[in-house]
Short mmCIF file of C-alpha atoms in Angstrom, two decimals:
data_model
loop_
_atom_site.label_atom_id
_atom_site.label_comp_id
_atom_site.label_asym_id
_atom_site.label_seq_id
_atom_site.Cartn_x
_atom_site.Cartn_y
_atom_site.Cartn_z
CA MET A 14 75.44 94.67 67.04
CA GLU A 15 78.83 95.64 68.56
CA GLN A 16 76.72 97.05 71.42
CA LYS A 17 74.89 93.63 72.04
CA LEU A 18 78.62 91.99 71.94
CA GLN A 19 79.69 94.56 74.47
CA GLU A 20 76.70 93.66 76.53
CA ARG A 21 77.38 89.87 76.20
CA ASN A 22 81.08 90.09 76.99
CA THR A 23 80.93 92.58 79.77
CA THR A 24 78.54 90.62 82.03
CA ASN A 25 81.70 89.03 82.86
CA GLY A 26 83.75 92.24 83.15
CA ASP A 27 83.77 92.45 86.84
CA LEU A 28 85.85 89.05 87.13
CA LEU A 29 88.51 90.97 85.54
CA ASP A 30 88.98 93.09 88.40
CA PRO A 31 91.75 91.28 90.77
CA MET A 32 89.74 92.79 93.67
CA THR A 33 86.60 91.12 92.86
CA SER A 34 87.78 88.11 91.24
CA LYS A 35 87.52 85.03 93.20
CA GLU A 36 90.72 83.74 92.77
CA GLY A 37 92.52 86.72 91.46
CA ASN A 38 96.07 85.80 92.08
CA GLY A 39 97.69 84.72 88.93
CA SER A 40 97.35 86.56 85.80
CA GLY A 41 95.95 83.62 83.67
CA ARG A 42 92.96 83.34 86.50
CA ILE A 43 91.73 86.73 85.00
CA LEU A 44 91.13 84.98 81.69
CA LEU A 45 89.56 81.74 82.98
CA ASP A 46 87.12 83.98 85.25
CA TYR A 47 86.40 85.85 82.25
CA LEU A 48 85.76 83.01 80.25
CA LYS A 49 82.23 82.21 81.53
CA CYS A 50 80.63 80.52 78.34
CA ALA A 51 77.01 79.64 77.57
CA ALA A 52 77.19 76.15 77.34
CA VAL A 53 75.92 75.57 73.63
CA GLY A 54 75.55 72.48 71.51
CA VAL A 55 76.07 71.99 68.21
CA LYS A 56 73.67 70.13 65.79
CA ILE A 57 74.74 69.26 61.93
CA ASP A 58 71.85 68.05 59.96
CA ASP A 59 72.52 66.17 56.46
CA LEU A 60 75.49 68.75 55.55
CA LYS A 61 76.14 68.32 51.79
CA ARG A 62 78.59 70.29 49.71
CA SER A 63 80.14 69.82 46.44
CA PHE A 64 82.74 71.40 44.99
CA GLY A 65 82.41 71.05 40.87
CA ASP A 66 82.20 67.28 40.56
CA ASN A 67 83.77 66.64 43.81
CA ASN A 68 81.09 65.53 46.57
CA VAL A 69 83.29 66.68 49.55
CA LEU A 70 80.49 66.36 52.24
CA ARG A 71 77.67 63.66 51.25
CA GLY A 72 75.06 64.20 54.19
CA VAL A 73 76.77 64.72 57.40
CA THR A 74 75.00 64.41 60.51
CA LEU A 75 76.19 65.13 63.98
CA ASP A 76 75.17 66.13 67.19
CA ILE A 77 77.68 67.69 69.82
CA GLU A 78 76.65 68.32 73.30
CA PRO A 79 77.35 71.58 75.31
CA ARG A 80 80.95 71.44 77.11
CA GLU A 81 81.69 68.53 75.14
CA THR A 82 85.32 68.17 73.44
CA VAL A 83 84.36 66.48 70.05
CA VAL A 84 87.26 65.43 67.55
CA ILE A 85 86.71 64.89 63.96
CA LEU A 86 89.03 62.33 62.95
CA GLY A 87 89.74 61.70 59.22
CA LYS A 88 92.38 61.03 56.47
CA SER A 89 93.67 63.96 54.55
CA GLY A 90 91.10 64.96 51.91
CA SER A 91 87.99 63.28 53.85
CA GLY A 92 86.42 66.98 54.13
CA LYS A 93 87.42 67.61 57.83
CA SER A 94 88.58 71.05 57.25
CA VAL A 95 85.77 71.82 54.90
CA LEU A 96 83.16 70.76 57.59
CA LEU A 97 84.94 73.16 60.18
CA ARG A 98 84.87 75.91 57.98
CA HIS A 99 80.92 75.55 57.30
CA ILE A 100 80.38 75.51 61.17
CA ILE A 101 82.42 78.85 61.59
CA GLY A 102 80.27 80.07 58.55
CA LEU A 103 83.11 80.70 56.19
CA GLU A 104 81.52 78.46 53.74
CA CYS A 105 77.70 77.67 52.67
CA PRO A 106 76.37 74.22 52.38
CA ASP A 107 74.76 73.14 49.14
CA SER A 108 71.91 72.06 51.53
CA GLY A 109 71.37 71.02 55.24
CA HIS A 110 71.84 73.07 58.20
CA ILE A 111 74.18 73.80 61.31
CA TYR A 112 72.61 74.58 64.31
CA VAL A 113 74.19 76.21 67.46
CA ALA A 114 72.05 76.31 70.63
CA GLY A 115 69.06 75.72 68.35
CA GLU A 116 69.92 78.96 65.98
CA ASP A 117 70.72 78.16 62.34
CA ILE A 118 74.12 79.61 61.82
CA ASN A 119 73.03 81.25 58.56
CA ASP A 120 70.43 83.26 60.02
CA PRO A 121 71.14 87.14 60.15
CA ASP A 122 70.99 87.51 63.76
CA PHE A 123 73.04 84.61 64.75
CA LYS A 124 76.33 86.52 65.03
CA LYS A 125 74.48 88.84 67.51
CA ASN A 126 74.08 86.03 70.11
CA HIS A 127 76.82 83.69 69.22
CA VAL A 128 80.70 84.12 68.99
CA LEU A 129 82.47 80.89 67.47
CA ALA A 130 86.22 81.34 67.34
CA MET A 131 88.69 79.15 65.31
CA VAL A 132 92.38 78.24 65.38
CA PHE A 133 93.63 78.12 61.91
CA GLN A 134 96.11 75.26 60.89
CA SER A 135 98.29 78.25 59.52
CA SER A 136 97.68 80.25 62.66
CA ALA A 137 96.42 83.14 60.64
CA LEU A 138 98.22 85.60 62.50
CA PHE A 139 98.62 89.07 61.25
CA ASN A 140 102.28 89.87 60.54
CA SER A 141 102.42 93.35 60.76
CA LEU A 142 100.87 93.22 64.30
CA THR A 143 102.65 92.13 67.54
CA VAL A 144 101.61 89.05 69.51
CA SER A 145 99.87 91.25 71.86
CA GLU A 146 98.01 93.39 69.07
CA ASN A 147 97.06 89.88 67.53
CA VAL A 148 95.60 88.69 70.58
CA ALA A 149 93.59 92.21 71.32
CA LEU A 150 92.60 92.70 67.75
CA TYR A 151 89.13 91.41 68.34
CA LEU A 152 88.54 93.24 71.61
CA ARG A 153 89.90 96.31 69.95
CA GLU A 154 87.76 96.32 66.69
CA HIS A 155 84.58 95.47 68.65
CA LYS A 156 85.46 98.03 71.54
CA ILE A 157 84.54 95.32 74.08
CA PHE A 158 86.19 97.69 76.83
CA SER A 159 86.70 101.18 76.74
CA ASP A 160 89.48 100.81 79.22
CA GLU A 161 92.76 100.05 77.44
CA SER A 162 94.43 98.69 80.74
CA ARG A 163 91.51 95.94 80.56
CA ILE A 164 92.54 94.89 77.22
CA LYS A 165 96.14 94.87 78.25
CA GLU A 166 95.22 92.84 81.23
CA LEU A 167 93.19 90.12 79.46
CA VAL A 168 95.59 89.76 76.81
CA SER A 169 98.72 89.15 79.25
CA SER A 170 96.64 86.66 80.97
CA ALA A 171 95.71 84.75 77.69
CA LEU A 172 99.16 84.85 76.71
CA GLU A 173 100.20 83.43 80.36
CA ILE A 174 97.62 80.65 79.86
CA VAL A 175 98.91 79.50 76.55
CA GLY A 176 102.58 79.83 78.04
CA LEU A 177 103.81 82.80 76.08
CA GLN A 178 103.87 85.62 78.91
CA ASN A 179 106.85 88.06 78.00
CA LYS A 180 106.20 87.62 74.21
CA GLU A 181 103.65 90.41 73.93
CA ASP A 182 105.84 92.76 71.98
CA ILE A 183 107.46 90.68 69.48
CA LEU A 184 106.10 89.94 66.03
CA PRO A 185 104.82 86.74 64.70
CA SER A 186 107.71 86.28 62.13
CA GLU A 187 110.17 85.97 65.19
CA ILE A 188 108.47 83.12 66.92
CA SER A 189 108.26 79.46 66.06
CA GLY A 190 105.19 77.47 64.46
CA GLY A 191 104.11 76.03 67.81
CA MET A 192 104.30 79.57 69.51
CA LYS A 193 102.07 80.81 66.58
CA ARG A 194 99.61 78.38 67.10
CA ARG A 195 99.50 79.01 70.80
CA VAL A 196 99.16 82.75 70.03
CA ALA A 197 96.32 81.93 67.42
CA ALA A 198 94.43 79.82 70.65
CA ALA A 199 94.86 83.06 72.92
CA ARG A 200 93.55 84.97 70.51
CA ALA A 201 90.58 82.82 70.00
CA LEU A 202 90.08 82.60 73.95
CA VAL A 203 89.72 86.46 74.47
CA MET A 204 86.76 86.44 71.97
CA ASN A 205 85.04 84.65 74.90
CA PRO A 206 83.60 82.23 72.35
CA ASP A 207 80.59 79.62 72.84
CA ILE A 208 82.65 77.13 70.94
CA ILE A 209 86.43 77.17 69.89
CA LEU A 210 87.03 75.11 66.78
CA PHE A 211 90.74 73.77 66.01
CA ASP A 212 91.72 72.55 62.69
CA GLU A 213 94.81 70.70 62.64
CA PRO A 214 96.08 72.09 65.97
CA THR A 215 99.11 69.80 66.18
CA ALA A 216 100.01 69.84 62.32
CA GLY A 217 103.77 70.48 61.72
CA LEU A 218 104.52 70.64 65.34
CA ASP A 219 107.08 68.54 67.32
CA PRO A 220 105.96 65.95 69.99
CA MET A 221 106.77 68.33 72.68
CA MET A 222 104.71 71.06 71.16
CA THR A 223 102.08 68.53 70.34
CA ARG A 224 101.82 67.87 74.01
CA THR A 225 101.51 71.27 74.85
CA MET A 226 98.37 71.80 72.37
CA GLY A 227 96.98 68.65 73.82
CA ASP A 228 97.04 69.79 77.09
CA LEU A 229 95.77 73.18 76.16
CA ILE A 230 92.59 71.60 74.84
CA ARG A 231 92.01 69.40 77.69
CA ASP A 232 92.53 72.00 80.25
CA LEU A 233 90.17 74.36 78.30
CA ASN A 234 87.62 71.52 78.52
CA ASP A 235 88.38 70.92 82.37
CA LYS A 236 88.54 74.40 83.66
CA VAL A 237 86.25 76.46 81.36
CA GLU A 238 84.16 73.56 80.21
CA ILE A 239 83.86 75.28 76.56
CA THR A 240 82.18 73.40 73.57
CA GLN A 241 85.33 72.31 71.60
CA ILE A 242 85.53 70.87 68.18
CA VAL A 243 88.82 69.74 66.88
CA VAL A 244 89.63 68.51 63.37
CA THR A 245 92.67 66.30 63.17
CA HIS A 246 94.33 63.20 61.60
CA ASP A 247 96.58 62.94 64.73
CA ILE A 248 94.95 59.69 66.44
CA ASP A 249 97.22 60.24 69.67
CA LEU A 250 95.88 63.83 69.99
CA ALA A 251 92.29 62.54 69.24
CA PHE A 252 92.50 59.95 72.15
CA TYR A 253 94.20 62.45 74.38
CA VAL A 254 91.50 65.20 74.31
CA ALA A 255 88.26 63.90 72.93
CA ASP A 256 85.12 63.30 74.85
CA ARG A 257 83.64 61.86 71.84
CA ILE A 258 85.54 61.16 68.36
CA ALA A 259 83.70 61.04 64.98
CA ILE A 260 85.21 59.42 62.19
CA LEU A 261 84.58 61.37 59.01
CA SER A 262 85.16 59.35 55.72
CA GLU A 263 84.58 59.92 52.11
CA GLY A 264 82.02 62.82 53.17
CA ARG A 265 80.10 61.01 55.89
CA ILE A 266 80.53 60.00 59.44
CA LEU A 267 81.25 56.73 59.87
CA GLU A 268 80.99 56.35 63.56
CA VAL A 269 80.76 58.22 66.58
CA GLY A 270 81.36 57.37 70.01
CA THR A 271 83.71 57.81 73.30
CA PRO A 272 87.38 56.81 72.80
CA GLU A 273 86.85 53.52 74.42
CA GLU A 274 83.96 52.69 71.92
CA ILE A 275 86.20 53.78 69.02
CA ARG A 276 88.84 51.66 70.01
CA GLY A 277 86.40 48.79 70.19
CA SER A 278 84.86 49.27 67.08
CA THR A 279 83.93 46.44 65.00
CA ASN A 280 83.64 48.65 61.95
CA SER A 281 86.83 47.41 59.66
CA ALA A 282 87.41 51.05 58.22
CA VAL A 283 87.48 52.58 61.58
CA ILE A 284 89.83 49.73 62.70
CA ASP A 285 91.90 50.43 59.86
CA PHE A 286 92.21 54.05 60.39
CA ILE A 287 92.87 53.88 64.16
CA LYS A 288 95.56 50.90 64.20
CA PRO A 289 99.30 52.04 64.86
CA GLN A 290 101.04 52.45 61.61
CA PHE A 291 104.11 50.91 62.92
CA GLU A 292 104.22 47.66 64.71
CA MET B 13 81.47 86.87 30.99
CA ALA B 14 84.89 87.02 32.76
CA PHE B 15 85.06 90.87 31.99
CA PHE B 16 81.58 91.35 33.25
CA GLY B 17 82.62 89.35 36.34
CA ILE B 18 85.57 91.63 37.22
CA ALA B 19 83.73 94.78 36.26
CA GLY B 20 80.79 93.84 38.61
CA GLY B 21 83.63 92.85 41.27
CA LEU B 22 85.13 96.11 40.95
CA LEU B 23 81.84 98.12 41.40
CA GLY B 24 80.45 95.80 44.16
CA LEU B 25 83.90 96.63 46.13
CA PHE B 26 83.80 100.17 45.42
CA MET B 27 80.48 100.68 46.69
CA GLU B 28 81.07 98.55 49.87
CA THR B 29 84.27 100.65 50.45
CA LEU B 30 82.32 103.96 50.21
CA TYR B 31 79.70 102.39 52.41
CA TRP B 32 82.55 101.77 55.15
CA CYS B 33 84.00 105.18 54.67
CA LYS B 34 81.48 105.98 57.18
CA ASP B 35 83.89 104.53 59.83
CA SER B 36 87.05 106.38 58.58
CA ILE B 37 87.38 108.76 61.38
CA ARG B 38 87.16 105.69 63.79
CA ASN B 39 89.99 104.06 61.66
CA SER B 40 91.99 106.93 61.17
CA ASP B 41 95.33 105.50 62.59
CA LYS B 42 95.06 102.82 59.98
CA VAL B 43 94.67 105.58 57.20
CA PHE B 44 97.60 107.62 58.28
CA ASP B 45 99.69 104.43 58.56
CA GLN B 46 98.67 103.87 55.01
CA LEU B 47 99.51 107.53 54.25
CA TYR B 48 102.90 107.19 55.62
CA ILE B 49 103.73 103.87 53.78
CA ILE B 50 102.55 105.74 50.57
CA GLY B 51 104.67 109.01 51.17
CA ASN B 52 107.61 106.91 52.17
CA GLN B 53 107.31 104.76 49.06
CA THR B 54 106.86 107.52 46.40
CA LEU B 55 108.26 111.07 47.36
CA PRO B 56 111.69 110.36 46.92
CA VAL B 57 111.31 108.66 43.41
CA GLY B 58 108.24 110.96 42.57
CA ALA B 59 110.78 114.00 43.08
CA LEU B 60 113.40 112.26 40.89
CA ILE B 61 110.79 111.28 38.03
CA ALA B 62 109.25 114.62 37.91
CA LEU B 63 112.57 116.64 37.88
CA PHE B 64 113.64 114.86 34.76
CA SER B 65 110.28 114.82 33.13
CA GLY B 66 109.67 118.54 33.58
CA GLY B 67 113.77 118.71 32.08
CA VAL B 68 113.08 116.61 29.13
CA LEU B 69 109.90 118.48 28.13
CA ALA B 70 111.92 121.77 28.25
CA LEU B 71 114.76 120.07 26.36
CA GLN B 72 112.35 118.67 23.68
CA ALA B 73 110.16 121.69 23.38
CA GLY B 74 112.74 124.87 24.15
CA PRO B 75 114.58 124.49 20.94
CA THR B 76 111.77 123.97 18.39
CA LEU B 77 109.94 126.92 20.11
CA ALA B 78 113.33 129.16 19.89
CA GLN B 79 113.42 128.44 16.14
CA PHE B 80 110.02 130.27 15.95
CA GLY B 81 111.11 132.94 18.48
CA LEU B 82 108.48 131.45 20.99
CA GLU B 83 110.86 130.38 23.89
CA GLU B 84 109.38 132.24 26.51
CA ASN B 85 106.46 130.17 26.13
CA VAL B 86 108.41 126.92 27.45
CA GLY B 87 107.08 127.61 30.94
CA GLY B 88 103.54 127.38 29.99
CA LEU B 89 104.18 124.48 27.77
CA VAL B 90 105.78 122.47 30.40
CA GLY B 91 103.42 123.62 33.22
CA LEU B 92 100.31 122.79 31.42
CA SER B 93 101.63 119.57 30.15
CA LEU B 94 102.55 118.51 33.62
CA VAL B 95 99.30 119.85 35.34
CA LYS B 96 96.89 118.40 33.03
CA GLU B 97 98.44 115.14 31.86
CA ILE B 98 102.15 114.15 32.50
CA GLY B 99 101.73 114.52 36.19
CA PRO B 100 98.76 112.79 36.94
CA ILE B 101 99.49 109.90 34.71
CA MET B 102 103.19 109.47 36.01
CA ALA B 103 101.93 110.04 39.51
CA SER B 104 99.31 107.22 38.84
CA ILE B 105 101.93 104.88 37.45
CA LEU B 106 104.30 105.41 40.47
CA ILE B 107 101.64 104.65 43.08
CA ALA B 108 100.29 101.66 40.82
CA GLY B 109 103.64 100.28 40.68
CA ARG B 110 105.32 100.80 44.17
CA VAL B 111 102.09 101.07 46.34
CA GLY B 112 99.31 99.27 44.45
CA SER B 113 101.45 96.09 43.90
CA ALA B 114 102.37 96.05 47.71
CA MET B 115 98.83 96.25 48.57
CA THR B 116 98.11 93.59 46.12
CA ALA B 117 100.97 91.03 47.50
CA GLU B 118 99.90 91.86 50.96
CA LEU B 119 96.12 91.08 50.68
CA ALA B 120 96.93 88.32 48.43
CA SER B 121 99.41 87.13 50.98
CA MET B 122 96.78 87.30 53.64
CA SER B 123 94.01 85.57 51.77
CA VAL B 124 96.24 82.62 50.79
CA TYR B 125 97.42 82.27 54.38
CA GLU B 126 93.76 82.48 56.02
CA GLU B 127 94.25 85.71 57.64
CA ILE B 128 91.34 87.09 55.63
CA ASP B 129 89.24 84.10 56.74
CA ALA B 130 90.54 84.83 60.29
CA LEU B 131 89.22 88.60 60.41
CA LYS B 132 85.67 86.97 58.96
CA THR B 133 85.75 84.61 61.99
CA MET B 134 86.25 87.53 64.32
CA ASP B 135 83.26 89.27 62.43
CA ILE B 136 85.71 91.99 61.57
CA ASN B 137 84.73 93.02 57.83
CA PRO B 138 87.88 92.77 55.65
CA VAL B 139 86.84 95.59 53.42
CA ARG B 140 86.48 98.12 56.40
CA TYR B 141 89.60 96.87 58.09
CA LEU B 142 91.73 96.59 54.98
CA VAL B 143 90.55 97.80 51.81
CA MET B 144 88.78 101.37 53.23
CA PRO B 145 92.20 102.66 54.84
CA ARG B 146 93.93 102.03 51.76
CA PHE B 147 91.28 103.55 49.56
CA ILE B 148 91.24 106.82 51.51
CA ALA B 149 94.91 107.11 51.78
CA THR B 150 95.42 106.53 48.15
CA VAL B 151 92.66 109.08 47.05
CA ILE B 152 93.90 111.52 49.25
CA ALA B 153 97.75 110.95 48.65
CA LEU B 154 97.70 110.51 44.57
CA PRO B 155 96.47 114.47 44.36
CA VAL B 156 99.10 115.56 46.75
CA LEU B 157 101.66 113.44 44.98
CA VAL B 158 100.55 115.29 41.81
CA ILE B 159 101.15 118.79 42.99
CA TYR B 160 104.39 117.79 44.77
CA MET B 161 105.58 116.03 41.25
CA ASN B 162 104.11 119.17 39.38
CA VAL B 163 106.29 121.92 41.56
CA ILE B 164 109.22 119.65 40.86
CA GLY B 165 108.86 119.08 37.32
CA TRP B 166 108.43 122.81 36.75
CA PHE B 167 111.59 123.47 38.54
CA GLY B 168 113.14 120.82 36.19
CA GLY B 169 111.86 122.27 33.30
CA ALA B 170 113.36 125.97 34.31
CA VAL B 171 116.68 124.51 35.15
CA VAL B 172 116.83 123.04 31.52
CA SER B 173 115.67 126.20 30.04
CA VAL B 174 118.15 128.48 31.65
CA ILE B 175 121.20 126.09 31.45
CA ASN B 176 120.25 125.08 27.77
CA PRO B 177 121.94 127.58 25.43
CA GLU B 178 119.53 127.05 22.73
CA VAL B 179 116.67 128.18 25.18
CA HIS B 180 118.62 130.43 27.51
CA LEU B 181 115.43 131.77 29.48
CA SER B 182 115.93 133.64 32.82
CA PHE B 183 113.95 132.00 35.63
CA ASP B 184 111.93 134.94 35.82
CA VAL B 185 110.62 134.84 32.19
CA TYR B 186 109.93 131.02 32.57
CA TYR B 187 108.01 131.26 35.66
CA ARG B 188 106.18 134.60 34.47
CA ASN B 189 104.89 132.67 31.41
CA LEU B 190 103.90 129.65 33.48
CA SER B 191 101.92 131.51 36.25
CA GLU B 192 100.07 133.05 32.97
CA LEU B 193 99.24 129.94 31.30
CA VAL B 194 98.66 127.49 34.21
CA ASP B 195 95.63 128.79 35.94
CA PHE B 196 93.27 127.22 38.57
CA THR B 197 91.06 125.41 36.52
CA ALA B 198 94.01 123.65 34.94
CA VAL B 199 95.42 122.46 38.55
CA MET B 200 92.04 121.25 39.41
CA ASN B 201 91.84 119.46 36.20
CA GLY B 202 94.91 117.37 36.98
CA LEU B 203 93.70 116.77 40.60
CA ILE B 204 90.31 115.76 39.64
CA LYS B 205 91.91 113.08 37.36
CA ALA B 206 94.43 112.32 40.00
CA MET B 207 91.65 111.44 42.37
CA PHE B 208 89.59 109.22 40.23
CA PHE B 209 93.02 107.50 39.24
CA GLY B 210 93.41 107.01 42.98
CA ILE B 211 89.94 105.27 43.53
CA ILE B 212 90.77 103.03 40.31
CA ILE B 213 94.23 101.90 41.48
CA SER B 214 93.33 101.29 45.32
CA ILE B 215 90.14 99.37 44.08
CA ALA B 216 91.79 97.38 41.25
CA CYS B 217 94.76 96.15 43.52
CA CYS B 218 92.60 95.69 46.70
CA PHE B 219 90.07 93.53 44.39
CA VAL B 220 92.83 91.17 42.84
CA GLY B 221 94.57 90.90 46.25
CA LEU B 222 91.38 89.78 48.08
CA LYS B 223 90.57 87.46 45.14
CA THR B 224 93.76 85.54 45.37
CA LYS B 225 93.43 81.65 46.07
CA GLY B 226 96.29 79.13 45.71
CA GLY B 227 99.78 79.58 46.90
CA PRO B 228 103.04 81.83 46.78
CA ARG B 229 102.82 81.62 42.65
CA GLU B 230 99.39 83.00 42.60
CA ILE B 231 100.44 86.07 44.91
CA GLY B 232 103.12 86.94 42.53
CA TYR B 233 100.61 86.42 39.27
CA SER B 234 98.12 88.55 41.25
CA VAL B 235 100.83 91.42 41.53
CA THR B 236 101.33 91.41 37.89
CA LYS B 237 97.71 91.30 37.21
CA ALA B 238 96.69 94.04 39.23
CA VAL B 239 99.65 96.38 38.29
CA VAL B 240 98.55 96.00 34.47
CA MET B 241 94.87 96.15 35.37
CA SER B 242 95.61 99.43 36.93
CA PHE B 243 97.71 100.92 34.23
CA VAL B 244 95.13 99.81 31.52
CA LEU B 245 92.26 101.18 33.74
CA VAL B 246 93.95 104.53 34.40
CA LEU B 247 94.78 105.29 30.69
CA VAL B 248 91.55 104.21 29.38
CA SER B 249 89.85 106.11 31.80
CA ASP B 250 92.00 109.29 31.48
CA TYR B 251 90.64 109.76 28.01
CA TYR B 252 86.69 109.65 29.34
CA ILE B 253 87.50 111.52 32.05
CA THR B 254 89.18 114.38 29.85
CA ARG B 255 86.35 114.30 27.64
CA ILE B 256 83.77 114.78 30.63
CA LEU B 257 86.00 117.57 31.85
CA LEU B 258 86.05 119.08 28.28
CA PHE B 259 82.54 118.65 28.22
CA LEU B 260 82.03 120.59 31.47
CA ASN B 261 84.22 123.37 30.22
CA LEU B 262 86.78 122.37 32.96
CA ASP B 263 89.67 121.76 30.74
#
């Protein structure tokens, strides 16, 4: 499996070489050239999941187009994170299916052909590893490159993209929550994923850092055209980054549309949810 | 039902860990890291415990043996007691208390703060990445620690036998008797037990750590649970391992 992963990732390997890179000037460019994502869509088909008597997902159906950034918006406890954990394969549904590029994510061969990355709400960095070791973990464990200098180059590039150059050798315990979130994003990027999932990317961050995370998600959409699924209850972020917004309420998708369509919705539940809290 | 659930979970984790041992060479750096941590945490304390355990054995047994004119057998008694039972059990308790508890705390914290989930999303098997190096390191370190504690314990017994006026043996007599009674089979007996105890402690502590859900309170609860579970499993299995070794004429 690792060999297939290696083949899949090294198809873009030459782009890491500044000599062959089209725009091999800035270090950040190296990663952007590396990220030649297969544009894949996601189809969530009547997904149901209960925990005891608590029906968290009650038949979620949603289509996400390739290269699209879809924000799943909903209040706390509406099942957003549970839905995300199903898409990444950390949870199994009671019924229903999730297809990525037409393949069921629970098929045994799915992981041979597709890589999905997730930026966790808690960042989930390994405290015993430095920032650069955290970012390089996937590349090293799967032996994507035999050349250590390529891994270092890619890691530096990823850290530059998220604005954390020169932070390679410090431990996660020495950086702020916002920086941790960006390291987690860098770690997800170097996986060269087909899809990136963000779980509450701005939760607990100050307005400046919230803006930075929003810019990062938008930049990825613009420059890499990667399919992104963002779960949040931050309405400002949702309207800032989304191509489409899906409102999740009580385990069901209430409405799906572009930010303009959601703003113009006549559904009273949607209007209640997106109206400003303080006027 | 809970008992069978835990027993099945422990066995499942043990089998999966054995499977991933095939990758131990590739992950040798992680195994050495764990060996270094275990050594750092146990060698100084182990020396202290062993020195005084050997000493107290000689202190208790020496005068009694001297009453019957058998004081020259103190070396053998201390040596055999340490090699067969006290050494492996004390080393196991030390490893479970100092290293096992740290393993559980670390893995439980990683479970609670989604780090295990992050490994899974990166398609890195948590058993291969986290459990297997700890398992191999503990299984290697525990017998080595037993040998180390035995040697220091013997010395502690010798010092007490020499300075205690009720026994008053020379080092020469003490160690001659010890070498006559403690043979290779007796040493191997203790080392086989230590190896099994290493398996039990590492698997029990990693299992409890990986299964932790909740928050900081559950991490503390898991650490206590893992240490108690290790103690109980080590002491219960000691009896059965001894029975098997007796059956195989290795005791």
